[in-house]
Amino acid sequence: MQTRLLPELLHGDCFWRRAARPEHPQSFPPLTGFSNSDILDTALSSQRVKFENCQRSREVGFISSHPNFSVRPDGTVYTQQEVANLSEPVQFMVTARGLHDPHIWETTVKLALVGHLHSLPLTKMGIEEMLSRVWDSQPKVIRFSRRHQRGSSANGLRRQKRDWVIPPINVPENSRGPFPHMLVRIRSDQDKDPGIRYSITGAGADQPPSGIYNIDPISGNMFVTQPLDREERASYHLRAHAVDMNGNQVENPIDLYIYVIDMNDNRPEFQNQVYNGSVAEGSKPGSSVMQVTASDSDDSTTANGMVRYRILSQTPHSPIPNMFTINSETGDIVTVAAGLDREKVSQYTLIVQATDMEGNLNFGLSNTATALISITDINDNPPEFTVRTFSGEVPENKVNVVVANLTVVDRDQPHSPNWNAVYRIVNGDPSGHFTIRTNPITNEGMLTVIKPVDFEMNRAFMLTVVVSNQAHLASGIQSSLQSTAGVTISVQDVNEPPVFPVNPKIIRFEEGVPAGTTLTVFAAQDPDHFIHQIVRYAKLSDPANWLRINRTNGQITTMALLDRESMYVRNNMYEATFLAYDNGSPQASGTGTLQIYLIDVNDNAPVLVPREAQVCERTRPNSRINITASDADTDPNVGPFVFELPSFPPSVRRNWTISRLSGDYAQLKLRISYLEAGMYEIPIIVSDSGNPPLSNRSVIRVKVCPCDHNGDCSATGAVAAAGLGTGAIIAILICIIILLSMVLLFVVWMKRREKERQAKPLLIDPEDDVRDNILKYDEEGGGEEDQDYDLSQLQQPESLDHIINKTTGVRRVDERPVIAESQYPVRPSVPHPGDIGDFINDGLRAADNDPTAPPYDSLLVFDYEGSGSTAGSVSSLNSTSSGDQDYDYLNDWGPRFKKLADLYGGGDDD
């Protein structure tokens, strides 16, 4: 029966384990073991290392690697000699070997004296040395677990042994090496076979981050190749494999768990370098202020990552150096003393330190941050006047004038509700002449006049003013006696303008009062009773210029007739404005308005409405004209009106009649059954109801016309009935005369223009005129039809005498006729734009009729150019014609080609 020993590697804990039997499912009893984190205090003489195999055999031998310590067969550890000093734990290797089993098992044992465990110095160097000793104390061998089967003597049953559980391998971070450093040796029970090869797989070996761990494939020694960082990776999971030379698995893979032991290599880090907090002044001890927080990247389950806080300094130290404290674990800052006063200290600066290793300053790492604590204001200082009495002056009759500035002192936070002042007048101003506004910048109270004061009524005011804050005073704070002050205001007398007692003043008069009538006395009073001044009057506004005012006593008289129907009268009311001024310094003036209510009198006769109408020539039921009257007067000087026809001329009453409809309306209609169509003027007398009544003779123009069946005037009837007055006839005649005169003037102008066109000269010489004229060129010659010609004829004659001396009628065929030249039209010096076309046609006509104008129908003369021309003769060019050429189209080319048309196009006519 075989047994397996699997030790834990890093901590040095020794766990012995035996295979469990199915019939004995009890737990495995742990044997003695020790670790650097939990060192067991034992007596050297009684410490025992126990080991049991499956048959509970005691036949196991132990070998100690320490020269001073040995292990008996029962597992008791004893000293071979006296140990003089055991201040530090002693560590050695124990090897177990069965008497009938060639395999060995190893573990590590640590021993310490009783009572000396906690007396070891925990310095940084001590910890590093302890970790170094732990590193060096790793067990050296891990064996592959194997499955074993055995038969039962009773029934031949076979059972399989369980695999061993491999304890984790612990490796400290930031080790200084040397590297590669051996961690453990992997061994197989078949390692006697030289063909066994070992390998490891997993993250850190053959997977990223690869290369951290490797293994010697022959010896099975597993190494770490570089320092580890727990903050980057805290653990690794690898698998160890054993195969033969052919790659066949000879052992089941085992899981290796490697844990990186944390070291204190990271300082605590504050989340902010500067923290801002606040607490109200006057706060009680224990009031929360703020919290600071620091974090440590090390393992928070160990002392390396456990952060503690403390306050290093406080600035300023007023009123005591330790006004605040901090919770070492949570970082909460609270007050520990009373006496916070913003008016004395408005801000505190604390330097806060965070230290790991649970705040151990000897080997913990630290960091600092700044905490700024602002003391917030409460209204614990009432506002106080700087003086107990203020004074000011104000002119009478002035408003929105600042009389005095009331100054206060408040030690609370400026421009806050605890500082902003509110002023109230509590006495001395029953009429509400004053108010106090707060200056938002200076917090002063501006005493302002909002209602005019009168020197003659009050020469001075004595006010009582109270000041407070927008916010209520804090609990327990009383108002100060200096929050109340008195204000003395003196009223200054000024020259006030005269005042009309009744303004506006209304009087009633009948219209039509004659000029010079006294209407009233419009006098003003001077309010300055203590100064004797003279008041004078003047007219300021009189739209119709009807009134006059006496400049001394203010008497109003008329200068013209008052007319209620004037355009300046509105609703029977006429309004004028007058000025009253004194002789004070400076001069003051006031205005007054006089309103005259004009009572109507019957001074306007009624006027007939309408002034034109039309009726049918034959009497019909609807052939009536409704008439009324308008009167500029008002009741009772208007309607009812009386309408009547005059007795002259007699034809009016013979042909027409008027009947009354109502008080203001009447009806005009034909008295006879038929009246010839035409325009008739009918006089009507209209009278109003005034006392005495006024009458007016008005004329209505009535158009009598034939009507259709609807009673409307027909078109022909309207034309026939339309009569023209004398003025219309005269206007028509004048228009006809003007129209005839315009036609006559136009004819005369056209005749004169035609004469000027015929007599106008050319603007330039005809020889030099190039505007659409026939230009004269020297001719080039007549052709080569005659080869027998005298070359002398081609010579330029030396003189023209032989031409001039020839008899009349005899000339050379190429000479210009010696006759009087035709007269070409001459344009006037100032031509009319419309004459251009006529000028061109006249010039063309003269050129066509001028025998002296080229081209000449004759042999043209050329200068002789000499003999020996290289061009050769062109006389050999012959004209070819089929004889059937049709030249009739020459007739369409105009008069200049008429001769050619006759010669070639005549055909049979020739």
Short mmCIF file of C-alpha atoms in Angstrom, two decimals, residues 99-484:
data_model
loop_
_atom_site.label_atom_id
_atom_site.label_comp_id
_atom_site.label_asym_id
_atom_site.label_seq_id
_atom_site.Cartn_x
_atom_site.Cartn_y
_atom_site.Cartn_z
CA LEU A 99 10.59 1.04 5.07
CA HIS A 100 8.99 -1.01 2.28
CA ASP A 101 8.48 1.84 -0.21
CA PRO A 102 11.28 3.37 -2.26
CA HIS A 103 9.46 6.74 -2.54
CA ILE A 104 10.18 9.72 -0.29
CA TRP A 105 8.11 12.68 0.89
CA GLU A 106 9.30 16.08 2.07
CA THR A 107 7.92 19.00 4.03
CA THR A 108 9.11 22.12 5.87
CA VAL A 109 8.95 22.62 9.61
CA LYS A 110 9.22 25.97 11.46
CA LEU A 111 9.90 26.15 15.16
CA ALA A 112 9.78 29.11 17.53
CA LEU A 113 10.16 29.52 21.27
CA VAL A 114 6.97 29.93 23.29
CA GLY A 115 6.38 33.65 23.95
CA HIS A 116 8.87 34.80 21.31
CA LEU A 117 6.45 34.83 18.39
CA HIS A 118 5.20 38.39 18.67
CA SER A 119 8.40 39.86 19.93
CA LEU A 120 9.99 39.67 16.50
CA PRO A 121 10.72 43.18 15.15
CA LEU A 122 8.32 44.03 12.31
CA THR A 123 10.57 46.33 10.38
CA LYS A 124 10.60 46.58 6.65
CA MET A 125 13.90 44.79 6.48
CA GLY A 126 12.57 42.14 8.83
CA ILE A 127 9.60 41.52 6.54
CA GLU A 128 11.80 41.31 3.47
CA GLU A 129 14.14 38.91 5.24
CA MET A 130 11.15 36.83 6.38
CA LEU A 131 9.79 36.72 2.82
CA SER A 132 13.25 35.82 1.59
CA ARG A 133 13.40 32.98 4.06
CA VAL A 134 9.94 31.88 3.03
CA TRP A 135 11.03 31.96 -0.63
CA ASP A 136 14.06 29.89 0.18
CA SER A 137 12.02 27.47 2.23
CA GLN A 138 9.84 26.21 -0.59
CA PRO A 139 9.39 22.45 -0.83
CA LYS A 140 11.29 21.09 -3.73
CA VAL A 141 9.22 18.18 -5.04
CA ILE A 142 5.68 17.73 -6.34
CA ARG A 143 4.78 14.25 -7.52
CA PHE A 144 2.10 13.29 -10.00
CA SER A 145 -0.76 11.52 -8.31
CA ARG A 146 -1.45 8.03 -9.61
CA ARG A 147 -4.45 5.75 -9.52
CA HIS A 148 -3.92 2.32 -7.73
CA GLN A 149 -6.22 -0.65 -7.66
CA ARG A 150 -6.21 -3.58 -5.27
CA GLY A 151 -8.41 -6.69 -4.90
CA SER A 152 -10.53 -7.52 -1.93
CA SER A 153 -9.75 -10.82 -0.20
CA ALA A 154 -13.41 -11.46 0.35
CA ASN A 155 -15.17 -10.77 -2.91
CA GLY A 156 -12.44 -9.76 -5.29
CA LEU A 157 -13.63 -6.10 -5.42
CA ARG A 158 -11.13 -3.51 -6.65
CA ARG A 159 -11.03 0.13 -5.55
CA GLN A 160 -9.30 3.18 -6.97
CA LYS A 161 -7.23 5.56 -4.86
CA ARG A 162 -8.10 9.24 -4.95
CA ASP A 163 -5.80 11.91 -6.44
CA TRP A 164 -3.88 14.16 -4.15
CA VAL A 165 -4.94 17.82 -3.89
CA ILE A 166 -1.98 20.02 -4.81
CA PRO A 167 -1.66 23.04 -2.45
CA PRO A 168 -1.16 26.44 -4.15
CA ILE A 169 2.25 27.89 -4.82
CA ASN A 170 2.76 31.37 -3.33
CA VAL A 171 5.28 33.74 -4.91
CA PRO A 172 6.01 37.25 -3.53
CA GLU A 173 5.79 40.17 -5.95
CA ASN A 174 8.68 42.49 -6.76
CA SER A 175 11.31 39.90 -5.92
CA ARG A 176 14.86 41.00 -6.67
CA GLY A 177 15.85 37.56 -7.96
CA PRO A 178 18.13 36.18 -9.09
CA PHE A 179 16.12 34.91 -12.05
CA PRO A 180 15.16 32.42 -13.17
CA HIS A 181 14.25 31.26 -9.68
CA MET A 182 13.20 27.72 -9.00
CA LEU A 183 9.76 27.32 -7.51
CA VAL A 184 9.19 23.58 -7.39
CA ARG A 185 10.22 20.30 -8.96
CA ILE A 186 7.65 18.25 -10.78
CA ARG A 187 8.28 14.49 -10.53
CA SER A 188 6.58 11.40 -11.78
CA ASP A 189 6.57 8.01 -10.13
CA GLN A 190 8.04 6.77 -13.36
CA ASP A 191 10.88 9.27 -13.41
CA LYS A 192 13.33 6.39 -13.45
CA ASP A 193 12.52 6.12 -17.10
CA PRO A 194 14.87 8.59 -18.80
CA GLY A 195 12.35 9.14 -21.54
CA ILE A 196 9.92 11.18 -19.35
CA ARG A 197 9.45 14.80 -20.48
CA TYR A 198 7.74 17.51 -18.43
CA SER A 199 5.84 20.61 -19.63
CA ILE A 200 3.48 23.28 -18.33
CA THR A 201 0.62 25.04 -20.08
CA GLY A 202 -1.65 27.98 -19.31
CA ALA A 203 -1.57 31.79 -19.02
CA GLY A 204 1.96 32.77 -17.99
CA ALA A 205 3.58 29.75 -19.62
CA ASP A 206 2.60 29.14 -23.24
CA GLN A 207 -0.26 31.67 -23.28
CA PRO A 208 -0.12 35.44 -22.84
CA PRO A 209 1.49 36.70 -20.79
CA SER A 210 3.82 33.94 -21.92
CA GLY A 211 7.32 33.26 -20.66
CA ILE A 212 6.77 34.10 -17.01
CA TYR A 213 7.06 30.45 -15.98
CA ASN A 214 9.01 27.65 -17.60
CA ILE A 215 10.05 24.11 -16.74
CA ASP A 216 13.07 21.98 -17.43
CA PRO A 217 11.58 19.16 -19.53
CA ILE A 218 14.06 16.59 -18.22
CA SER A 219 14.48 17.45 -14.54
CA GLY A 220 10.98 18.84 -14.03
CA ASN A 221 12.32 21.94 -12.24
CA MET A 222 9.79 24.81 -12.58
CA PHE A 223 11.09 28.38 -12.61
CA VAL A 224 9.76 31.95 -12.49
CA THR A 225 11.71 34.10 -14.93
CA GLN A 226 10.92 37.67 -13.85
CA PRO A 227 9.55 39.76 -10.99
CA LEU A 228 5.77 39.58 -10.58
CA ASP A 229 3.34 42.42 -9.99
CA ARG A 230 0.22 41.52 -8.04
CA GLU A 231 -1.54 44.70 -9.20
CA GLU A 232 -1.23 43.48 -12.78
CA ARG A 233 -2.10 39.82 -12.13
CA ALA A 234 -2.77 38.26 -8.75
CA SER A 235 -2.81 34.56 -9.67
CA TYR A 236 -1.92 32.05 -12.35
CA HIS A 237 -3.44 28.69 -13.22
CA LEU A 238 -1.06 26.26 -14.90
CA ARG A 239 -1.22 22.57 -15.76
CA ALA A 240 1.79 20.22 -15.53
CA HIS A 241 2.14 17.36 -18.01
CA ALA A 242 4.39 14.27 -18.17
CA VAL A 243 4.77 12.38 -21.47
CA ASP A 244 7.12 9.78 -22.88
CA MET A 245 9.38 10.18 -25.86
CA ASN A 246 6.51 9.34 -28.18
CA GLY A 247 4.29 12.02 -26.70
CA ASN A 248 2.10 9.57 -24.86
CA GLN A 249 0.76 10.74 -21.55
CA VAL A 250 2.26 8.80 -18.68
CA GLU A 251 0.64 10.79 -15.89
CA ASN A 252 -2.62 12.64 -15.51
CA PRO A 253 -2.06 16.42 -15.76
CA ILE A 254 -2.01 18.21 -12.42
CA ASP A 255 -3.32 21.76 -11.74
CA LEU A 256 -0.88 24.25 -10.33
CA TYR A 257 -2.26 27.43 -8.72
CA ILE A 258 0.26 30.18 -8.22
CA TYR A 259 -0.71 33.15 -6.06
CA VAL A 260 1.29 36.39 -6.08
CA ILE A 261 1.84 37.57 -2.51
CA ASP A 262 1.19 41.30 -2.15
CA MET A 263 3.92 43.63 -0.97
CA ASN A 264 3.44 47.21 0.09
CA ASP A 265 4.63 48.84 -3.12
CA ASN A 266 1.82 51.37 -3.73
CA ARG A 267 1.14 54.59 -1.90
CA PRO A 268 -2.41 55.65 -1.08
CA GLU A 269 -3.77 58.03 -3.71
CA PHE A 270 -6.34 60.73 -2.93
CA GLN A 271 -9.17 61.10 -5.40
CA ASN A 272 -8.60 64.90 -5.40
CA GLN A 273 -5.55 66.85 -4.51
CA VAL A 274 -7.67 69.66 -3.09
CA TYR A 275 -10.98 69.10 -1.30
CA ASN A 276 -13.46 71.88 -0.63
CA GLY A 277 -15.87 71.81 2.26
CA SER A 278 -17.85 74.21 4.36
CA VAL A 279 -19.35 74.52 7.79
CA ALA A 280 -21.50 77.26 9.25
CA GLU A 281 -19.96 79.60 11.74
CA GLY A 282 -20.98 78.94 15.31
CA SER A 283 -21.43 75.21 14.62
CA LYS A 284 -21.35 72.89 17.61
CA PRO A 285 -18.55 70.31 18.12
CA GLY A 286 -19.18 67.16 16.14
CA SER A 287 -20.65 68.97 13.12
CA SER A 288 -19.79 67.22 9.88
CA VAL A 289 -17.64 69.24 7.49
CA MET A 290 -16.50 67.03 4.60
CA GLN A 291 -14.97 63.68 3.68
CA VAL A 292 -11.67 62.90 2.00
CA THR A 293 -11.05 59.57 0.30
CA ALA A 294 -7.82 57.80 -0.65
CA SER A 295 -7.39 54.42 -2.32
CA ASP A 296 -4.47 51.96 -2.28
CA SER A 297 -3.80 49.57 -5.14
CA ASP A 298 -2.35 46.96 -2.78
CA ASP A 299 -4.37 44.10 -1.37
CA SER A 300 -7.14 45.62 0.72
CA THR A 301 -7.47 42.41 2.75
CA THR A 302 -3.98 42.87 4.09
CA ALA A 303 -2.33 45.69 5.94
CA ASN A 304 -0.69 46.77 2.70
CA GLY A 305 -4.00 48.15 1.42
CA MET A 306 -5.55 49.32 4.70
CA VAL A 307 -5.47 53.14 4.70
CA ARG A 308 -5.70 55.35 7.77
CA TYR A 309 -6.11 59.15 7.85
CA ARG A 310 -4.82 61.89 10.11
CA ILE A 311 -4.58 65.70 10.06
CA LEU A 312 -1.02 66.96 9.86
CA SER A 313 -1.65 70.71 10.19
CA GLN A 314 -4.32 73.40 10.45
CA THR A 315 -3.93 76.96 9.19
CA PRO A 316 -4.65 79.32 10.91
CA HIS A 317 -4.47 78.15 14.52
CA SER A 318 -7.28 80.46 15.62
CA PRO A 319 -8.94 80.11 18.02
CA ILE A 320 -7.13 76.80 18.77
CA PRO A 321 -4.77 74.68 16.62
CA ASN A 322 -7.09 71.67 16.62
CA MET A 323 -10.52 72.87 15.52
CA PHE A 324 -11.13 69.75 13.45
CA THR A 325 -10.53 66.02 13.62
CA ILE A 326 -10.73 63.23 11.07
CA ASN A 327 -12.03 59.69 11.30
CA SER A 328 -8.96 57.58 10.68
CA GLU A 329 -10.84 54.91 8.75
CA THR A 330 -13.58 56.79 6.86
CA GLY A 331 -11.86 60.16 6.27
CA ASP A 332 -14.81 62.17 7.68
CA ILE A 333 -13.74 65.57 8.99
CA VAL A 334 -15.78 67.02 11.88
CA THR A 335 -15.45 69.92 14.27
CA VAL A 336 -14.10 69.22 17.74
CA ALA A 337 -14.31 72.66 19.28
CA ALA A 338 -16.66 75.64 19.36
CA GLY A 339 -15.74 79.13 18.33
CA LEU A 340 -15.97 79.16 14.53
CA ASP A 341 -16.44 82.80 13.54
CA ARG A 342 -16.47 83.81 9.87
CA GLU A 343 -15.84 87.43 10.72
CA LYS A 344 -12.51 86.38 12.30
CA VAL A 345 -11.46 83.39 10.18
CA SER A 346 -13.31 82.78 6.92
CA GLN A 347 -11.34 79.73 5.76
CA TYR A 348 -9.18 76.97 7.23
CA THR A 349 -6.57 74.94 5.39
CA LEU A 350 -5.93 71.38 6.56
CA ILE A 351 -3.15 69.06 5.39
CA VAL A 352 -4.52 65.51 5.53
CA GLN A 353 -2.26 62.45 5.40
CA ALA A 354 -3.28 58.96 4.28
CA THR A 355 -1.01 56.05 5.33
CA ASP A 356 -1.32 52.35 4.51
CA MET A 357 -0.20 49.42 6.71
CA GLU A 358 -3.10 50.48 8.95
CA GLY A 359 -1.46 53.80 9.58
CA ASN A 360 1.90 52.45 10.81
CA LEU A 361 4.24 55.34 10.21
CA ASN A 362 7.40 53.22 10.57
CA PHE A 363 6.97 51.19 7.38
CA GLY A 364 3.66 52.38 5.83
CA LEU A 365 3.58 54.52 2.69
CA SER A 366 1.87 57.94 2.90
CA ASN A 367 0.42 60.67 0.74
CA THR A 368 -1.13 64.04 1.51
CA ALA A 369 -3.96 66.24 0.25
CA THR A 370 -5.29 69.70 1.08
CA ALA A 371 -8.71 70.31 2.58
CA LEU A 372 -10.07 73.86 2.27
CA ILE A 373 -12.86 74.50 4.77
CA SER A 374 -14.94 77.64 4.19
CA ILE A 375 -16.81 79.06 7.15
CA THR A 376 -20.26 80.04 5.88
CA ASP A 377 -21.98 83.10 7.18
CA ILE A 378 -25.00 83.25 9.46
CA ASN A 379 -26.79 86.45 10.38
CA ASP A 380 -25.11 86.91 13.74
CA ASN A 381 -24.31 90.62 13.28
CA PRO A 382 -27.21 93.10 13.07
CA PRO A 383 -26.69 96.21 10.93
CA GLU A 384 -25.79 99.36 12.85
CA PHE A 385 -25.98 103.02 11.85
CA THR A 386 -22.65 104.79 11.79
CA VAL A 387 -24.20 107.82 13.58
CA ARG A 388 -27.30 108.24 15.66
CA THR A 389 -28.62 111.31 13.76
CA PHE A 390 -28.66 112.21 10.07
CA SER A 391 -29.74 115.48 8.43
CA GLY A 392 -30.66 116.74 4.97
CA GLU A 393 -32.37 119.48 2.97
CA VAL A 394 -34.97 119.35 0.24
CA PRO A 395 -36.44 122.11 -1.95
CA GLU A 396 -40.18 122.36 -1.83
CA ASN A 397 -42.24 120.93 -4.69
CA LYS A 398 -39.41 118.60 -5.80
CA VAL A 399 -39.79 114.84 -6.16
CA ASN A 400 -37.34 111.96 -6.70
CA VAL A 401 -34.64 113.91 -4.89
CA VAL A 402 -32.23 112.11 -2.52
CA VAL A 403 -32.30 114.04 0.73
CA ALA A 404 -29.74 112.07 2.76
CA ASN A 405 -27.59 108.91 2.57
CA LEU A 406 -27.91 106.72 5.66
CA THR A 407 -24.75 104.68 6.25
CA VAL A 408 -24.65 101.40 8.18
CA VAL A 409 -22.04 98.81 9.15
CA ASP A 410 -22.68 95.05 8.94
CA ARG A 411 -19.88 92.51 9.49
CA ASP A 412 -21.74 89.65 7.82
CA GLN A 413 -21.01 88.35 4.33
CA PRO A 414 -21.28 91.33 1.90
CA HIS A 415 -24.01 91.21 -0.74
CA SER A 416 -25.81 88.38 1.01
CA PRO A 417 -29.25 88.39 2.67
CA ASN A 418 -27.41 88.53 5.99
CA TRP A 419 -25.77 91.80 4.90
CA ASN A 420 -28.37 93.51 2.70
CA ALA A 421 -30.03 96.30 4.64
CA VAL A 422 -33.74 97.10 4.70
CA TYR A 423 -34.79 100.57 5.94
CA ARG A 424 -38.16 101.62 7.36
CA ILE A 425 -39.53 104.99 8.44
CA VAL A 426 -41.39 104.31 11.67
CA ASN A 427 -42.23 107.87 12.72
CA GLY A 428 -42.39 111.49 11.48
CA ASP A 429 -43.91 111.07 8.01
CA PRO A 430 -47.66 110.49 8.31
CA SER A 431 -48.38 111.79 4.79
CA GLY A 432 -45.84 109.54 3.10
CA HIS A 433 -43.61 112.21 1.59
CA PHE A 434 -40.45 110.09 1.87
CA THR A 435 -39.15 106.59 1.22
CA ILE A 436 -35.78 104.89 1.70
CA ARG A 437 -34.22 102.86 -1.09
CA THR A 438 -31.17 100.64 -0.50
CA ASN A 439 -28.07 101.17 -2.61
CA PRO A 440 -27.18 97.60 -3.74
CA ILE A 441 -23.48 98.44 -3.97
CA THR A 442 -22.79 100.35 -0.77
CA ASN A 443 -25.76 99.12 1.29
CA GLU A 444 -26.55 102.76 2.15
CA GLY A 445 -30.10 103.99 2.58
CA MET A 446 -31.08 106.71 0.12
CA LEU A 447 -33.80 108.89 1.71
CA THR A 448 -35.85 110.10 -1.27
CA VAL A 449 -38.79 112.50 -1.68
CA ILE A 450 -41.69 110.84 -3.48
CA LYS A 451 -44.38 113.40 -2.69
CA PRO A 452 -43.84 117.19 -2.96
CA VAL A 453 -43.39 119.07 0.31
CA ASP A 454 -44.62 122.64 0.85
CA PHE A 455 -42.50 125.11 2.75
CA GLU A 456 -45.59 127.07 3.68
CA MET A 457 -47.07 123.90 5.25
CA ASN A 458 -44.02 122.18 6.81
CA ARG A 459 -40.63 123.79 7.21
CA ALA A 460 -38.96 120.65 8.66
CA PHE A 461 -39.48 116.91 9.25
CA MET A 462 -38.17 114.71 12.08
CA LEU A 463 -38.04 111.07 10.99
CA THR A 464 -37.24 107.89 12.94
CA VAL A 465 -35.60 105.19 10.83
CA VAL A 466 -34.96 101.52 11.66
CA VAL A 467 -32.60 99.23 9.72
CA SER A 468 -32.63 95.41 9.54
CA ASN A 469 -31.44 92.64 7.20
CA GLN A 470 -33.27 90.72 4.53
CA ALA A 471 -32.59 87.56 6.53
CA HIS A 472 -33.71 87.15 10.13
CA LEU A 473 -31.13 87.28 12.85
CA ALA A 474 -29.71 83.97 13.95
CA SER A 475 -31.18 82.31 17.00
CA GLY A 476 -30.03 84.00 20.16
CA ILE A 477 -28.85 87.21 18.43
CA GLN A 478 -30.54 90.40 19.61
CA SER A 479 -31.06 93.58 17.60
CA SER A 480 -28.66 96.40 18.39
CA LEU A 481 -29.67 99.75 19.81
CA GLN A 482 -27.66 101.31 17.02
CA SER A 483 -30.10 99.90 14.47
CA THR A 484 -32.33 102.97 15.04
#
